[in-house]
């Protein structure tokens, strides 16, 4: 039986495989960005800024009942850096509300395998890599805490 995170990965694989035009993935990311709720401004503290991102992206983790819930937003709301916001929203579709060990079991190369890196500017690519690195760092920390 597949885990919840494996089901999410399969759904995203199928979605990206269904794109007939290379521009469809960008349209999809823009749709994700517009639909993403963002986060409360009170959570936007400097310690939650993703380093290496061209936009100011915030990622706030909350560990509850053995799962990590992430809040993410990009400065500029829904009108400015939509691709960055869409990339963040896509990452949350994969990792949000899952156990740290489940996150750590996923190879982040998944995003390259679906072709997300093709056509991504170096700045956005670096920012997305930084976001993933931070997600995995939080997962390692909460995984270690949960085993104490």
CSV table of N, CA and C in Angstrom, one decimal:
chain,number,residue,atom,x,y,z
A,1,UNK,N,0.8,-1.2,0.0
A,1,UNK,CA,0.0,0.0,0.0
A,1,UNK,C,0.9,1.2,0.0
A,2,UNK,N,0.6,2.2,-0.9
A,2,UNK,CA,1.4,3.4,-1.0
A,2,UNK,C,1.1,4.3,0.1
A,3,UNK,N,2.2,5.1,0.5
A,3,UNK,CA,2.0,6.1,1.6
A,3,UNK,C,1.3,7.3,1.0
A,4,UNK,N,0.9,8.2,1.8
A,4,UNK,CA,0.2,9.4,1.4
A,4,UNK,C,1.2,10.2,0.5
A,5,UNK,N,2.4,10.3,0.9
A,5,UNK,CA,3.4,11.1,0.1
A,5,UNK,C,3.7,10.5,-1.2
A,6,UNK,N,3.7,9.1,-1.3
A,6,UNK,CA,3.9,8.5,-2.6
A,6,UNK,C,2.7,8.7,-3.5
A,7,UNK,N,1.5,8.7,-2.9
A,7,UNK,CA,0.3,9.1,-3.7
A,7,UNK,C,0.4,10.5,-4.3
A,8,UNK,N,0.9,11.4,-3.5
A,8,UNK,CA,1.0,12.8,-3.9
A,8,UNK,C,2.0,12.9,-5.1
A,9,UNK,N,3.2,12.2,-4.9
A,9,UNK,CA,4.2,12.2,-5.9
A,9,UNK,C,3.6,11.6,-7.3
A,10,UNK,N,2.9,10.5,-7.1
A,10,UNK,CA,2.3,9.9,-8.4
A,10,UNK,C,1.3,10.9,-9.0
A,11,UNK,N,0.5,11.6,-8.3
A,11,UNK,CA,-0.5,12.5,-8.8
A,11,UNK,C,0.3,13.6,-9.6
A,12,UNK,N,1.4,14.1,-9.0
A,12,UNK,CA,2.1,15.2,-9.6
A,12,UNK,C,2.9,14.7,-10.9
A,13,UNK,N,3.4,13.5,-10.8
A,13,UNK,CA,4.0,12.9,-12.0
A,13,UNK,C,3.0,12.8,-13.1
A,14,UNK,N,1.8,12.3,-12.8
A,14,UNK,CA,0.8,12.2,-13.8
A,14,UNK,C,0.4,13.5,-14.4
A,15,UNK,N,0.3,14.5,-13.5
A,15,UNK,CA,-0.1,15.9,-14.0
A,15,UNK,C,1.0,16.4,-14.9
A,16,UNK,N,2.3,16.3,-14.6
A,16,UNK,CA,3.3,16.8,-15.4
A,16,UNK,C,3.5,16.0,-16.7
A,17,UNK,N,3.2,14.7,-16.6
A,17,UNK,CA,3.2,13.9,-17.9
A,17,UNK,C,2.1,14.2,-18.8
A,18,UNK,N,1.0,14.8,-18.3
A,18,UNK,CA,-0.1,15.1,-19.2
A,18,UNK,C,0.1,16.4,-19.9
A,19,UNK,N,1.1,17.2,-19.6
A,19,UNK,CA,1.3,18.5,-20.3
A,19,UNK,C,1.7,18.3,-21.7
A,20,UNK,N,1.0,18.8,-22.7
A,20,UNK,CA,1.3,18.6,-24.1
A,20,UNK,C,2.3,19.7,-24.5
A,21,UNK,N,2.2,20.9,-23.9
A,21,UNK,CA,3.0,22.0,-24.3
A,21,UNK,C,3.9,22.3,-23.1
A,22,UNK,N,5.2,22.6,-23.4
A,22,UNK,CA,6.1,22.9,-22.3
A,22,UNK,C,5.6,24.1,-21.4
A,23,UNK,N,4.9,25.0,-22.0
A,23,UNK,CA,4.4,26.1,-21.2
A,23,UNK,C,3.3,25.7,-20.2
A,24,UNK,N,2.7,24.5,-20.4
A,24,UNK,CA,1.7,24.1,-19.5
A,24,UNK,C,2.1,24.0,-18.1
A,25,UNK,N,3.4,23.6,-17.8
A,25,UNK,CA,3.9,23.5,-16.5
A,25,UNK,C,4.0,24.9,-15.8
A,26,UNK,N,4.3,25.9,-16.6
A,26,UNK,CA,4.4,27.2,-16.0
A,26,UNK,C,3.0,27.7,-15.7
A,27,UNK,N,2.0,27.4,-16.6
A,27,UNK,CA,0.6,27.8,-16.3
A,27,UNK,C,0.1,27.1,-15.0
A,28,UNK,N,0.5,25.9,-14.9
A,28,UNK,CA,0.1,25.1,-13.7
A,28,UNK,C,0.7,25.7,-12.4
A,29,UNK,N,2.0,26.1,-12.5
A,29,UNK,CA,2.6,26.8,-11.3
A,29,UNK,C,2.0,28.1,-11.0
A,30,UNK,N,1.6,28.8,-12.0
A,30,UNK,CA,0.9,30.1,-11.8
A,30,UNK,C,-0.5,29.9,-11.2
A,31,UNK,N,-1.2,28.8,-11.6
A,31,UNK,CA,-2.4,28.5,-11.0
A,31,UNK,C,-2.3,28.1,-9.5
A,32,UNK,N,-1.2,27.3,-9.2
A,32,UNK,CA,-0.9,27.0,-7.8
A,32,UNK,C,-0.6,28.2,-7.0
A,33,UNK,N,0.1,29.1,-7.6
A,33,UNK,CA,0.5,30.4,-6.9
A,33,UNK,C,-0.7,31.2,-6.5
A,34,UNK,N,-1.6,31.3,-7.5
A,34,UNK,CA,-2.8,32.1,-7.3
A,34,UNK,C,-3.7,31.5,-6.3
A,35,UNK,N,-3.8,30.2,-6.2
A,35,UNK,CA,-4.6,29.4,-5.3
A,35,UNK,C,-4.1,29.3,-3.9
A,36,UNK,N,-2.7,29.5,-3.8
A,36,UNK,CA,-2.1,29.4,-2.5
A,36,UNK,C,-2.5,30.5,-1.5
A,37,UNK,N,-2.9,30.1,-0.3
A,37,UNK,CA,-3.5,31.0,0.7
A,37,UNK,C,-2.4,32.0,1.3
A,38,UNK,N,-1.2,31.6,1.2
A,38,UNK,CA,-0.2,32.5,1.8
A,38,UNK,C,-0.2,32.2,3.3
A,39,UNK,N,0.3,33.2,4.1
A,39,UNK,CA,0.3,33.0,5.6
A,39,UNK,C,0.1,34.3,6.3
A,40,UNK,N,-0.2,34.2,7.5
A,40,UNK,CA,-0.4,35.4,8.4
A,40,UNK,C,0.9,36.2,8.4
A,41,UNK,N,0.8,37.5,8.3
A,41,UNK,CA,2.0,38.4,8.3
A,41,UNK,C,2.7,38.3,9.6
A,42,UNK,N,2.1,37.9,10.7
A,42,UNK,CA,2.7,37.8,12.0
A,42,UNK,C,3.8,36.7,12.0
A,43,UNK,N,3.7,35.7,11.1
A,43,UNK,CA,4.6,34.6,11.0
A,43,UNK,C,5.9,35.0,10.2
A,44,UNK,N,5.8,36.1,9.5
A,44,UNK,CA,6.9,36.4,8.6
A,44,UNK,C,8.1,37.1,9.4
A,45,UNK,N,8.9,36.2,10.0
A,45,UNK,CA,10.0,36.6,10.8
A,45,UNK,C,11.3,36.3,10.0
A,46,UNK,N,12.3,37.1,10.2
A,46,UNK,CA,13.6,36.9,9.5
A,46,UNK,C,14.1,35.5,9.6
A,47,UNK,N,14.0,34.9,10.7
A,47,UNK,CA,14.5,33.5,10.9
A,47,UNK,C,13.9,32.5,10.0
A,48,UNK,N,12.7,32.8,9.4
A,48,UNK,CA,12.0,31.9,8.5
A,48,UNK,C,12.2,32.2,7.0
A,49,UNK,N,13.1,33.1,6.7
A,49,UNK,CA,13.4,33.5,5.3
A,49,UNK,C,14.3,32.4,4.7
A,50,UNK,N,14.0,32.0,3.5
A,50,UNK,CA,14.8,31.0,2.8
A,50,UNK,C,16.0,31.7,2.2
A,51,UNK,N,17.1,31.3,2.6
A,51,UNK,CA,18.4,32.0,2.1
A,51,UNK,C,18.6,31.5,0.7
A,52,UNK,N,19.1,32.4,-0.2
A,52,UNK,CA,19.4,32.0,-1.6
A,52,UNK,C,18.3,32.1,-2.5
A,53,UNK,N,17.2,32.6,-2.1
A,53,UNK,CA,16.0,32.8,-2.9
A,53,UNK,C,16.0,34.3,-3.4
A,54,UNK,N,15.8,34.5,-4.7
A,54,UNK,CA,15.8,35.8,-5.2
A,54,UNK,C,14.6,36.7,-4.6
A,55,UNK,N,13.5,36.0,-4.4
A,55,UNK,CA,12.4,36.7,-3.7
A,55,UNK,C,12.5,36.4,-2.2
A,56,UNK,N,11.8,37.2,-1.4
A,56,UNK,CA,11.8,36.9,0.0
A,56,UNK,C,10.7,35.8,0.2
A,57,UNK,N,11.2,34.6,0.5
A,57,UNK,CA,10.3,33.5,0.7
A,57,UNK,C,10.4,33.1,2.2
A,58,UNK,N,9.3,32.9,2.8
A,58,UNK,CA,9.2,32.4,4.2
A,58,UNK,C,8.7,31.0,4.2
A,59,UNK,N,9.3,30.2,5.1
A,59,UNK,CA,8.8,28.8,5.4
A,59,UNK,C,8.8,28.6,6.9
A,60,UNK,N,7.6,28.4,7.4
A,60,UNK,CA,7.4,28.3,8.8
A,60,UNK,C,6.9,26.8,9.1
A,61,UNK,N,7.7,26.1,9.9
A,61,UNK,CA,7.3,24.7,10.2
A,61,UNK,C,6.5,24.7,11.6
A,62,UNK,N,5.6,23.8,11.7
A,62,UNK,CA,4.9,23.5,12.9
A,62,UNK,C,4.8,22.0,13.0
A,63,UNK,N,5.3,21.4,14.1
A,63,UNK,CA,5.4,20.0,14.3
A,63,UNK,C,4.2,19.6,15.3
A,64,UNK,N,3.3,18.8,14.9
A,64,UNK,CA,2.1,18.5,15.7
A,64,UNK,C,1.7,17.1,15.4
A,65,UNK,N,1.4,16.3,16.4
A,65,UNK,CA,0.9,14.9,16.2
A,65,UNK,C,1.8,14.1,15.3
A,66,UNK,N,3.1,14.3,15.3
A,66,UNK,CA,4.0,13.5,14.5
A,66,UNK,C,4.2,13.9,13.1
A,67,UNK,N,3.6,15.0,12.7
A,67,UNK,CA,3.6,15.5,11.3
A,67,UNK,C,4.1,17.0,11.3
A,68,UNK,N,4.7,17.3,10.2
A,68,UNK,CA,5.1,18.7,10.0
A,68,UNK,C,4.1,19.4,9.1
A,69,UNK,N,3.7,20.5,9.6
A,69,UNK,CA,2.8,21.4,8.8
A,69,UNK,C,3.7,22.6,8.4
A,70,UNK,N,3.7,23.0,7.2
A,70,UNK,CA,4.4,24.2,6.7
A,70,UNK,C,3.5,25.3,6.3
A,71,UNK,N,3.9,26.5,6.7
A,71,UNK,CA,3.3,27.7,6.1
A,71,UNK,C,4.3,28.3,5.2
A,72,UNK,N,3.9,28.8,4.0
A,72,UNK,CA,4.9,29.4,3.1
A,72,UNK,C,4.3,30.6,2.4
A,73,UNK,N,5.1,31.6,2.2
A,73,UNK,CA,4.6,32.7,1.4
A,73,UNK,C,5.8,33.4,0.8
A,74,UNK,N,5.6,34.2,-0.2
A,74,UNK,CA,6.6,34.9,-0.9
A,74,UNK,C,6.2,36.4,-0.8
A,75,UNK,N,7.1,37.3,-0.5
A,75,UNK,CA,6.8,38.7,-0.5
A,75,UNK,C,6.2,39.1,-1.8
A,76,UNK,N,5.2,39.9,-1.8
A,76,UNK,CA,4.6,40.4,-3.0
A,76,UNK,C,3.2,39.7,-3.2
A,77,UNK,N,2.9,38.8,-2.3
A,77,UNK,CA,1.6,38.2,-2.3
A,77,UNK,C,1.3,37.5,-3.7
A,78,UNK,N,0.1,37.6,-4.2
A,78,UNK,CA,-0.2,36.9,-5.4
A,78,UNK,C,0.1,37.7,-6.7
A,79,UNK,N,0.6,38.9,-6.6
A,79,UNK,CA,0.8,39.7,-7.8
A,79,UNK,C,2.2,39.8,-8.2
A,80,UNK,N,3.2,39.4,-7.4
A,80,UNK,CA,4.6,39.6,-7.7
A,80,UNK,C,5.3,38.3,-8.2
A,81,UNK,N,6.1,37.7,-7.4
A,81,UNK,CA,6.9,36.5,-7.9
A,81,UNK,C,6.0,35.2,-7.9
A,82,UNK,N,5.2,35.2,-8.9
A,82,UNK,CA,4.2,34.0,-8.9
A,82,UNK,C,4.9,32.7,-9.2
A,83,UNK,N,6.0,32.7,-10.0
A,83,UNK,CA,6.6,31.4,-10.2
A,83,UNK,C,7.2,30.9,-9.0
A,84,UNK,N,7.9,31.7,-8.2
A,84,UNK,CA,8.5,31.3,-6.9
A,84,UNK,C,7.4,30.8,-5.9
A,85,UNK,N,6.3,31.5,-5.9
A,85,UNK,CA,5.2,31.2,-5.0
A,85,UNK,C,4.6,29.8,-5.5
A,86,UNK,N,4.5,29.6,-6.8
A,86,UNK,CA,4.0,28.4,-7.4
A,86,UNK,C,4.9,27.2,-7.1
A,87,UNK,N,6.2,27.4,-7.1
A,87,UNK,CA,7.2,26.4,-6.8
A,87,UNK,C,7.1,26.0,-5.3
A,88,UNK,N,6.9,27.0,-4.5
A,88,UNK,CA,6.7,26.7,-3.0
A,88,UNK,C,5.4,26.0,-2.8
A,89,UNK,N,4.4,26.4,-3.5
A,89,UNK,CA,3.1,25.7,-3.3
A,89,UNK,C,3.2,24.2,-3.8
A,90,UNK,N,3.9,24.0,-4.9
A,90,UNK,CA,4.1,22.6,-5.3
A,90,UNK,C,4.9,21.8,-4.3
A,91,UNK,N,5.9,22.4,-3.7
A,91,UNK,CA,6.7,21.6,-2.7
A,91,UNK,C,5.8,21.3,-1.5
A,92,UNK,N,4.9,22.2,-1.1
A,92,UNK,CA,4.0,22.0,0.0
A,92,UNK,C,3.0,20.9,-0.4
A,93,UNK,N,2.6,20.8,-1.6
A,93,UNK,CA,1.7,19.7,-2.0
A,93,UNK,C,2.4,18.3,-1.8
A,94,UNK,N,3.7,18.3,-1.9
A,94,UNK,CA,4.4,17.0,-1.7
A,94,UNK,C,4.6,16.8,-0.2
A,95,UNK,N,5.1,17.8,0.5
A,95,UNK,CA,5.7,17.5,1.9
A,95,UNK,C,4.8,17.9,3.0
A,96,UNK,N,3.8,18.8,2.8
A,96,UNK,CA,3.0,19.3,3.9
A,96,UNK,C,2.2,18.2,4.6
A,97,UNK,N,2.1,18.4,6.0
A,97,UNK,CA,1.4,17.5,6.8
A,97,UNK,C,1.8,16.0,6.7
A,98,UNK,N,3.1,15.8,6.7
A,98,UNK,CA,3.6,14.4,6.7
A,98,UNK,C,4.6,14.2,7.8
A,99,UNK,N,4.9,13.0,8.1
A,99,UNK,CA,5.9,12.7,9.1
A,99,UNK,C,7.3,13.0,8.6
A,100,UNK,N,8.1,13.4,9.5
A,100,UNK,CA,9.5,13.7,9.0
A,100,UNK,C,10.2,12.6,8.3
A,101,UNK,N,10.0,11.3,8.8
A,101,UNK,CA,10.6,10.2,8.1
A,101,UNK,C,10.1,10.0,6.7
A,102,UNK,N,8.9,10.3,6.5
A,102,UNK,CA,8.3,10.2,5.1
A,102,UNK,C,9.0,11.2,4.2
A,103,UNK,N,9.2,12.4,4.7
A,103,UNK,CA,9.9,13.5,3.9
A,103,UNK,C,11.3,13.0,3.6
A,104,UNK,N,12.0,12.5,4.6
A,104,UNK,CA,13.4,12.1,4.4
A,104,UNK,C,13.5,10.9,3.4
A,105,UNK,N,12.4,10.2,3.2
A,105,UNK,CA,12.4,9.0,2.3
A,105,UNK,C,12.3,9.4,0.9
A,106,UNK,N,11.9,10.6,0.6
A,106,UNK,CA,11.6,11.1,-0.8
A,106,UNK,C,12.9,11.7,-1.3
A,107,UNK,N,13.3,11.3,-2.5
A,107,UNK,CA,14.4,11.8,-3.2
A,107,UNK,C,14.0,13.2,-3.8
A,108,UNK,N,14.7,14.3,-3.4
A,108,UNK,CA,14.3,15.6,-4.0
A,108,UNK,C,14.6,15.7,-5.5
A,109,UNK,N,15.3,14.7,-6.0
A,109,UNK,CA,15.5,14.7,-7.5
A,109,UNK,C,14.2,14.4,-8.2
A,110,UNK,N,13.2,14.1,-7.5
A,110,UNK,CA,11.8,13.9,-8.1
A,110,UNK,C,11.5,15.1,-8.9
A,111,UNK,N,11.8,16.3,-8.5
A,111,UNK,CA,11.4,17.5,-9.2
A,111,UNK,C,12.1,17.7,-10.5
A,112,UNK,N,13.3,17.2,-10.6
A,112,UNK,CA,14.1,17.2,-11.8
A,112,UNK,C,13.5,16.1,-12.8
A,113,UNK,N,13.1,15.0,-12.2
A,113,UNK,CA,12.6,13.9,-13.0
A,113,UNK,C,11.3,14.3,-13.7
A,114,UNK,N,10.5,15.2,-13.1
A,114,UNK,CA,9.3,15.6,-13.8
A,114,UNK,C,9.5,16.8,-14.7
A,115,UNK,N,10.8,17.2,-14.8
A,115,UNK,CA,11.2,18.2,-15.8
A,115,UNK,C,11.0,19.6,-15.3
A,116,UNK,N,10.9,19.8,-13.9
A,116,UNK,CA,10.7,21.1,-13.4
A,116,UNK,C,11.9,22.0,-13.6
A,117,UNK,N,13.1,21.4,-13.6
A,117,UNK,CA,14.3,22.2,-13.8
A,117,UNK,C,14.5,22.8,-15.2
A,118,UNK,N,13.9,22.2,-16.2
A,118,UNK,CA,14.0,22.6,-17.5
A,118,UNK,C,13.3,24.0,-17.7
A,119,UNK,N,14.1,25.0,-18.1
A,119,UNK,CA,13.5,26.3,-18.3
A,119,UNK,C,13.4,27.2,-17.1
A,120,UNK,N,13.9,26.6,-16.0
A,120,UNK,CA,13.9,27.4,-14.7
A,120,UNK,C,15.1,28.3,-14.7
A,121,UNK,N,14.9,29.6,-14.4
A,121,UNK,CA,16.1,30.5,-14.4
A,121,UNK,C,17.1,30.0,-13.2
A,122,UNK,N,18.4,30.3,-13.4
A,122,UNK,CA,19.3,29.9,-12.3
A,122,UNK,C,18.9,30.4,-11.0
A,123,UNK,N,18.4,31.6,-10.9
A,123,UNK,CA,18.0,32.2,-9.6
A,123,UNK,C,16.9,31.4,-9.0
A,124,UNK,N,15.9,31.1,-9.8
A,124,UNK,CA,14.7,30.4,-9.2
A,124,UNK,C,15.1,28.9,-8.9
A,125,UNK,N,16.0,28.4,-9.7
A,125,UNK,CA,16.5,27.0,-9.5
A,125,UNK,C,17.2,27.0,-8.1
A,126,UNK,N,18.1,28.0,-7.9
A,126,UNK,CA,18.8,28.0,-6.6
A,126,UNK,C,17.9,28.3,-5.5
A,127,UNK,N,16.9,29.1,-5.7
A,127,UNK,CA,15.9,29.4,-4.6
A,127,UNK,C,15.1,28.1,-4.3
A,128,UNK,N,14.7,27.4,-5.3
A,128,UNK,CA,13.9,26.2,-5.1
A,128,UNK,C,14.7,25.1,-4.4
A,129,UNK,N,16.0,25.0,-4.8
A,129,UNK,CA,16.9,24.1,-4.1
A,129,UNK,C,17.1,24.5,-2.6
A,130,UNK,N,17.2,25.8,-2.3
A,130,UNK,CA,17.3,26.2,-1.0
A,130,UNK,C,16.0,25.9,-0.2
A,131,UNK,N,14.9,26.1,-0.8
A,131,UNK,CA,13.6,25.7,-0.1
A,131,UNK,C,13.6,24.2,0.2
A,132,UNK,N,13.9,23.4,-0.7
A,132,UNK,CA,13.9,21.9,-0.5
A,132,UNK,C,14.9,21.6,0.6
A,133,UNK,N,16.1,22.2,0.6
A,133,UNK,CA,17.1,22.0,1.6
A,133,UNK,C,16.6,22.3,3.0
A,134,UNK,N,15.8,23.4,3.1
A,134,UNK,CA,15.3,23.8,4.4
A,134,UNK,C,14.2,22.9,4.8
A,135,UNK,N,13.4,22.4,3.9
A,135,UNK,CA,12.3,21.4,4.2
A,135,UNK,C,13.0,20.1,4.8
A,136,UNK,N,14.0,19.7,4.2
A,136,UNK,CA,14.7,18.5,4.6
A,136,UNK,C,15.5,18.7,5.9
A,137,UNK,N,16.0,19.9,6.1
A,137,UNK,CA,16.6,20.2,7.4
A,137,UNK,C,15.6,20.2,8.5
A,138,UNK,N,14.4,20.8,8.4
A,138,UNK,CA,13.4,20.7,9.4
A,138,UNK,C,13.0,19.3,9.6
A,139,UNK,N,12.8,18.5,8.5
A,139,UNK,CA,12.5,17.1,8.7
A,139,UNK,C,13.5,16.3,9.5
A,140,UNK,N,14.8,16.5,9.3
A,140,UNK,CA,15.8,15.9,10.0
A,140,UNK,C,15.8,16.2,11.5
A,141,UNK,N,15.5,17.5,11.8
A,141,UNK,CA,15.5,18.0,13.2
A,141,UNK,C,14.3,17.4,13.9
A,142,UNK,N,13.1,17.4,13.2
A,142,UNK,CA,11.9,16.9,13.9
A,142,UNK,C,11.9,15.4,14.0
A,143,UNK,N,12.6,14.7,13.0
A,143,UNK,CA,12.8,13.3,13.1
A,143,UNK,C,13.6,12.9,14.3
A,144,UNK,N,14.7,13.6,14.5
A,144,UNK,CA,15.6,13.4,15.6
A,144,UNK,C,14.9,13.6,17.0
A,145,UNK,N,14.1,14.7,17.0
A,145,UNK,CA,13.3,15.0,18.2
A,145,UNK,C,12.3,13.9,18.5
A,146,UNK,N,11.7,13.4,17.5
A,146,UNK,CA,10.6,12.4,17.7
A,146,UNK,C,11.2,11.1,18.2
A,147,UNK,N,12.4,10.9,18.0
A,147,UNK,CA,13.1,9.6,18.4
A,147,UNK,C,13.6,9.7,19.8
A,148,UNK,N,13.6,10.8,20.5
A,148,UNK,CA,14.1,10.9,21.8
A,148,UNK,C,13.1,10.4,22.8
